[in-house]
Amino acid sequence: MYENILFEKKDGVAYLTLNRPDQLNALNGAVLKELDDALAAIDGDAEIRVLVVRGAGEKALAAGADITEMQSMEAEAGMAFGAFGQKVFAKIEALRQPSIAMIPGFALGGGCELALACDIRIASEKARFGQPEVGLGITAGFGGTQRLPRLVGRGAASLLLFSGNMIDAAEALRIGLVDKIVPHDALAAEVSALAEGIARQARCAVQQTKRCIRHGLESGLESGLSYEAQAFGLCFSTKEQKDRMRAFVNRRR
Ligand code: COA
């Protein structure tokens, strides 16, 4: 069904894999289109509790937008390409389910921006991050100028976005660009274990938590707290809350 990505479901977890390992999973229009279609299916699939975004091969989540494809673009095509990339990554961010980016190696340009659109980033100790677009004569275009400063602060984001320099996993952890570093050979197992652990939590509670975090970060503390109070209350209307609390209390009797 897809030619440039792989889509699997296992134990409540959907795995979306960029599948152009020979090009270090560079993001071209065809990849973005397939991601867009797959994300629509994931959002509406009640069996899927968590999304893992990863890249085929050991070397990269993605080494950026496809430079070969962008090379001959004029302004109009560039704007459309950027807008579409932004739309697809915003779809990941707005997905009902939480998402985890798995980063074995390079996460550069659009690859770094893809990771930024996910809720959690887990990296191998071999991972490398950067926004090298300025060296190619363009700005970051799939959300990097907006999500990176929101995640790591203005200074650390400006350093990466102005210099085009790459940083290693330890530095990415230090500035908050990744949430956890694991040994390279343990990466896939660690990410699956985390995803499956989240998938075992109450579905409504996890999804409402994601909504609360997003809403609060965009709208401020007061509005976020009010949103959280409603989400908290809503959970009491679910069977999962009744079953899980009853089970806890009964175990203690
Ligand atoms: N777009 C298109 N093709 C890309 C690519 C990209 N962003 N990144 C890597 N590739 C391709 C290379 O052209 C090469 O293809 P080839 O074998 O047909 O020549 C293949 O992927 C492997 O990359 P290569 O450069 O040989 O690997 P490396 O290990 O020597 O270097 C990088 C890895 C990531 C440092 C290097 O590929 C690179 O700098 N890529 C571009 C990063 C970038 O600027 N991204 C932002 C784009 S806006």
Coordinates of C-alpha atoms and ligand atoms in Angstrom, one line a residue:
M1 CA 0.0 0.0 0.0
Y2 CA 2.9 2.4 0.8
E3 CA 6.1 2.6 -1.2
N4 CA 8.2 5.0 0.9
I5 CA 7.1 4.1 4.4
L6 CA 6.3 1.0 6.4
F7 CA 3.3 0.8 8.7
E8 CA 2.9 -1.9 11.3
K9 CA 0.7 -2.4 14.4
K10 CA 1.7 -4.5 17.4
D11 CA 0.4 -4.6 21.0
G12 CA -1.4 -1.3 20.7
V13 CA 1.6 0.4 19.1
A14 CA 1.7 1.7 15.5
Y15 CA 5.2 1.9 14.0
L16 CA 5.7 4.3 11.1
T17 CA 9.1 3.8 9.5
L18 CA 10.6 6.1 6.9
N19 CA 11.8 3.6 4.4
R20 CA 14.5 5.2 2.2
P21 CA 17.6 4.0 4.0
D22 CA 19.9 4.5 1.0
Q23 CA 19.1 8.2 1.1
L24 CA 19.2 8.3 4.9
N25 CA 15.4 8.5 4.9
A26 CA 15.4 11.9 3.3
L27 CA 11.9 13.4 3.3
N28 CA 10.6 14.0 -0.2
G29 CA 7.0 14.8 -1.4
A30 CA 6.1 11.2 -1.8
V31 CA 7.2 10.3 1.8
L32 CA 5.2 13.2 3.2
K33 CA 2.1 12.3 1.3
E34 CA 2.3 8.7 2.6
L35 CA 2.9 9.9 6.1
D36 CA -0.2 12.2 5.8
D37 CA -2.4 9.3 4.7
A38 CA -1.1 6.9 7.4
L39 CA -1.5 9.5 10.1
A40 CA -5.2 10.0 9.2
A41 CA -5.7 6.2 9.6
I42 CA -3.8 6.1 12.9
D43 CA -5.8 8.9 14.4
G44 CA -9.1 7.1 13.7
D45 CA -7.9 3.7 14.8
A46 CA -9.0 2.9 18.4
E47 CA -6.7 -0.1 18.6
I48 CA -3.7 2.2 18.3
R49 CA -2.6 3.6 21.7
V50 CA 0.8 5.0 20.8
L51 CA 2.7 5.9 17.7
V52 CA 6.5 5.2 17.2
V53 CA 8.1 7.2 14.3
R54 CA 11.4 5.7 13.2
G55 CA 13.7 5.3 10.2
A56 CA 14.8 2.3 8.3
G57 CA 18.5 1.3 8.8
E58 CA 20.9 2.1 11.6
K59 CA 22.2 5.5 10.4
A60 CA 19.3 7.9 10.6
L61 CA 15.8 8.8 11.6
A62 CA 16.1 11.2 8.6
A63 CA 18.9 13.3 7.2
G64 CA 16.5 16.1 6.3
A65 CA 14.2 17.1 3.5
D66 CA 15.3 15.7 0.1
I67 CA 17.9 18.1 -1.2
T68 CA 17.8 16.5 -4.7
E69 CA 14.1 17.2 -4.9
M70 CA 14.4 20.8 -3.5
Q71 CA 17.3 21.8 -5.6
S72 CA 15.2 23.0 -8.6
M73 CA 12.3 24.5 -6.7
E74 CA 11.2 28.1 -7.2
A75 CA 9.6 30.2 -4.5
E76 CA 6.0 29.0 -5.1
A77 CA 7.0 25.3 -5.0
G78 CA 9.2 25.9 -2.0
M79 CA 6.3 27.5 -0.1
A80 CA 4.0 24.6 -1.0
F81 CA 6.5 22.0 0.0
G82 CA 7.2 23.7 3.4
A83 CA 3.4 24.2 4.0
F84 CA 2.8 20.5 3.3
G85 CA 5.6 19.4 5.5
Q86 CA 4.3 21.7 8.3
K87 CA 0.8 20.3 7.9
V88 CA 2.0 16.7 8.1
F89 CA 4.1 17.3 11.2
A90 CA 1.3 19.3 12.8
K91 CA -0.9 16.2 12.3
I92 CA 1.6 14.2 14.4
E93 CA 1.5 16.8 17.1
A94 CA -2.3 16.9 17.1
L95 CA -2.7 13.1 16.9
R96 CA -5.0 11.7 19.6
Q97 CA -2.4 9.2 20.5
P98 CA 1.0 10.1 22.0
S99 CA 4.0 9.7 19.7
I100 CA 7.6 8.7 20.3
A101 CA 10.5 9.5 17.9
M102 CA 13.2 6.9 17.8
I103 CA 16.5 8.3 16.8
P104 CA 19.4 5.9 16.0
G105 CA 21.7 8.3 14.2
F106 CA 21.2 11.5 12.1
A107 CA 18.1 13.7 12.8
L108 CA 19.0 16.6 10.7
G109 CA 16.8 19.4 9.2
G110 CA 13.4 17.9 8.5
G111 CA 14.5 14.8 10.5
C112 CA 15.1 16.9 13.6
E113 CA 11.8 18.7 12.9
L114 CA 10.0 15.4 12.6
A115 CA 11.4 14.4 16.1
L116 CA 10.3 17.8 17.4
A117 CA 6.7 17.2 16.4
C118 CA 6.6 14.0 18.5
D119 CA 5.7 14.1 22.2
I120 CA 8.8 12.2 23.3
R121 CA 12.3 11.7 21.8
I122 CA 14.5 8.7 22.6
A123 CA 17.9 8.6 21.0
S124 CA 20.9 6.2 20.7
E125 CA 24.2 7.4 22.1
K126 CA 25.3 7.6 18.4
A127 CA 22.5 10.1 17.5
R128 CA 23.4 13.5 15.9
F129 CA 21.1 16.5 15.7
G130 CA 21.2 19.7 13.7
Q131 CA 19.4 22.2 11.5
P132 CA 21.8 22.6 8.6
E133 CA 19.4 24.4 6.3
V134 CA 21.1 27.8 6.4
G135 CA 24.2 26.2 4.9
L136 CA 22.0 25.3 1.9
G137 CA 20.5 28.7 1.6
I138 CA 17.1 28.1 3.2
T139 CA 15.5 28.4 6.6
A140 CA 14.2 25.4 8.5
G141 CA 10.8 24.9 6.9
F142 CA 8.9 22.1 8.7
G143 CA 8.4 23.9 12.0
G144 CA 11.9 24.0 13.3
T145 CA 12.1 27.8 13.8
Q146 CA 8.9 27.5 16.0
R147 CA 9.1 24.1 17.8
L148 CA 12.8 24.1 18.6
P149 CA 12.8 27.4 20.6
R150 CA 9.7 26.3 22.4
L151 CA 11.4 23.1 23.4
V152 CA 15.0 24.1 24.2
G153 CA 14.7 27.9 24.6
R154 CA 15.7 30.8 22.3
G155 CA 19.4 30.7 22.8
A156 CA 20.0 27.0 22.3
A157 CA 17.6 27.0 19.3
S158 CA 19.3 30.0 17.7
L159 CA 22.7 28.4 18.1
L160 CA 21.6 25.3 16.2
L161 CA 19.5 27.2 13.6
F162 CA 22.0 30.0 12.8
S163 CA 25.2 27.9 12.9
G164 CA 24.0 24.7 11.2
N165 CA 26.3 22.9 13.6
M166 CA 25.6 19.3 14.5
I167 CA 25.4 18.2 18.2
D168 CA 25.8 14.8 19.7
A169 CA 23.3 12.9 21.8
A170 CA 24.8 14.0 25.2
E171 CA 24.5 17.7 24.2
A172 CA 21.0 17.1 22.9
L173 CA 20.0 15.6 26.2
R174 CA 21.7 18.5 28.1
I175 CA 19.6 21.1 26.2
G176 CA 16.4 19.1 26.4
L177 CA 16.2 18.2 22.8
V178 CA 16.0 14.5 23.6
D179 CA 14.4 13.0 26.7
K180 CA 16.5 9.9 27.1
I181 CA 19.7 8.4 25.6
V182 CA 20.1 4.6 25.5
P183 CA 22.9 2.3 24.2
H184 CA 22.6 1.9 20.5
D185 CA 21.9 -1.8 20.4
A186 CA 19.1 -1.4 23.1
L187 CA 17.3 1.5 21.3
A188 CA 14.6 -0.5 19.5
A189 CA 13.8 -2.6 22.6
E190 CA 13.7 0.4 24.9
V191 CA 11.4 2.3 22.6
S192 CA 9.0 -0.7 22.2
A193 CA 9.0 -1.3 26.0
L194 CA 8.2 2.4 26.6
A195 CA 5.5 2.4 23.9
E196 CA 3.9 -0.8 25.1
G197 CA 4.0 0.5 28.7
I198 CA 2.1 3.6 27.6
A199 CA -0.3 1.5 25.6
R200 CA -1.3 -0.5 28.8
Q201 CA -2.4 2.7 30.6
A202 CA -6.0 3.9 30.4
R203 CA -6.6 5.1 26.9
C204 CA -8.8 8.1 27.7
A205 CA -6.5 9.2 30.5
V206 CA -3.4 9.1 28.2
Q207 CA -5.2 10.9 25.4
Q208 CA -6.6 13.6 27.6
T209 CA -3.2 14.1 29.2
K210 CA -1.7 14.8 25.8
R211 CA -4.5 17.3 25.1
C212 CA -4.0 19.0 28.4
I213 CA -0.3 19.4 27.8
R214 CA -0.7 20.8 24.3
H215 CA -3.6 23.1 25.3
G216 CA -1.8 24.5 28.4
L217 CA 1.5 25.1 26.6
E218 CA -0.4 27.1 23.9
S219 CA -2.9 29.0 26.0
G220 CA -1.2 29.6 29.4
L221 CA -1.5 28.2 32.9
E222 CA -4.9 29.5 33.9
S223 CA -6.6 28.2 30.8
G224 CA -4.6 25.0 31.0
L225 CA -5.6 24.3 34.5
S226 CA -9.3 24.8 33.7
Y227 CA -8.8 22.4 30.7
E228 CA -7.2 19.9 33.0
A229 CA -10.1 20.1 35.5
Q230 CA -12.5 19.2 32.7
A231 CA -10.3 16.4 31.4
F232 CA -9.9 15.0 35.0
G233 CA -13.7 15.0 35.4
L234 CA -14.3 13.5 32.0
C235 CA -12.2 10.4 32.9
F236 CA -14.7 9.6 35.7
S237 CA -17.2 8.8 33.0
T238 CA -15.1 6.0 31.6
K239 CA -15.3 2.3 32.3
E240 CA -11.6 2.2 32.5
Q241 CA -11.6 4.5 35.5
K242 CA -14.3 2.4 37.2
D243 CA -12.6 -0.9 36.5
R244 CA -9.1 0.2 37.3
M245 CA -10.0 1.9 40.6
R246 CA -12.2 -1.0 41.7
A247 CA -9.4 -3.5 40.9
F248 CA -7.0 -1.4 43.0
V249 CA -9.3 -1.2 46.0
N250 CA -10.3 -4.9 45.8
R251 CA -6.7 -6.0 45.7
R252 CA -6.1 -4.2 49.0
R253 CA -9.0 -5.8 50.8
Ligands
COA1 N1 18.5 14.8 0.7 C1 18.8 13.9 -0.3 N2 19.7 12.9 -0.2 C2 20.4 12.8 1.0 C3 20.1 13.6 2.0 C4 19.2 14.7 1.9 N3 18.9 15.5 2.9 N4 20.9 13.2 3.1 C5 21.7 12.2 2.6 N5 21.3 11.9 1.3 C6 21.8 10.8 0.5 C7 23.2 11.2 0.0 O1 23.1 12.0 -1.2 C8 23.7 9.8 -0.3 O2 23.2 9.4 -1.6 P1 24.1 8.6 -2.7 O3 24.6 7.4 -2.0 O4 23.2 8.4 -3.8 O5 25.2 9.6 -3.0 C9 23.1 8.9 0.8 O6 22.0 9.7 1.2 C10 24.1 8.7 1.9 O7 24.6 9.9 2.4 P2 26.1 10.2 2.5 O8 26.3 11.7 2.4 O9 26.9 9.4 1.5 O10 26.4 9.7 4.0 P3 27.5 10.2 5.0 O11 27.4 9.2 6.1 O12 28.8 10.4 4.3 O13 27.0 11.6 5.5 C11 25.3 13.2 6.3 C12 25.8 11.7 6.2 C13 24.0 13.2 7.0 C14 26.3 14.0 7.1 C15 25.2 13.8 4.9 O14 24.4 12.8 4.1 C16 24.5 15.1 4.8 O15 25.1 16.1 5.2 N6 23.2 15.1 4.4 C17 22.5 16.3 4.3 C18 22.0 16.8 5.6 C19 21.2 18.1 5.4 O16 21.8 19.2 5.1 N7 19.9 18.1 5.7 C20 19.1 19.2 5.7 C21 18.3 19.2 4.4 S1 17.3 20.7 4.4

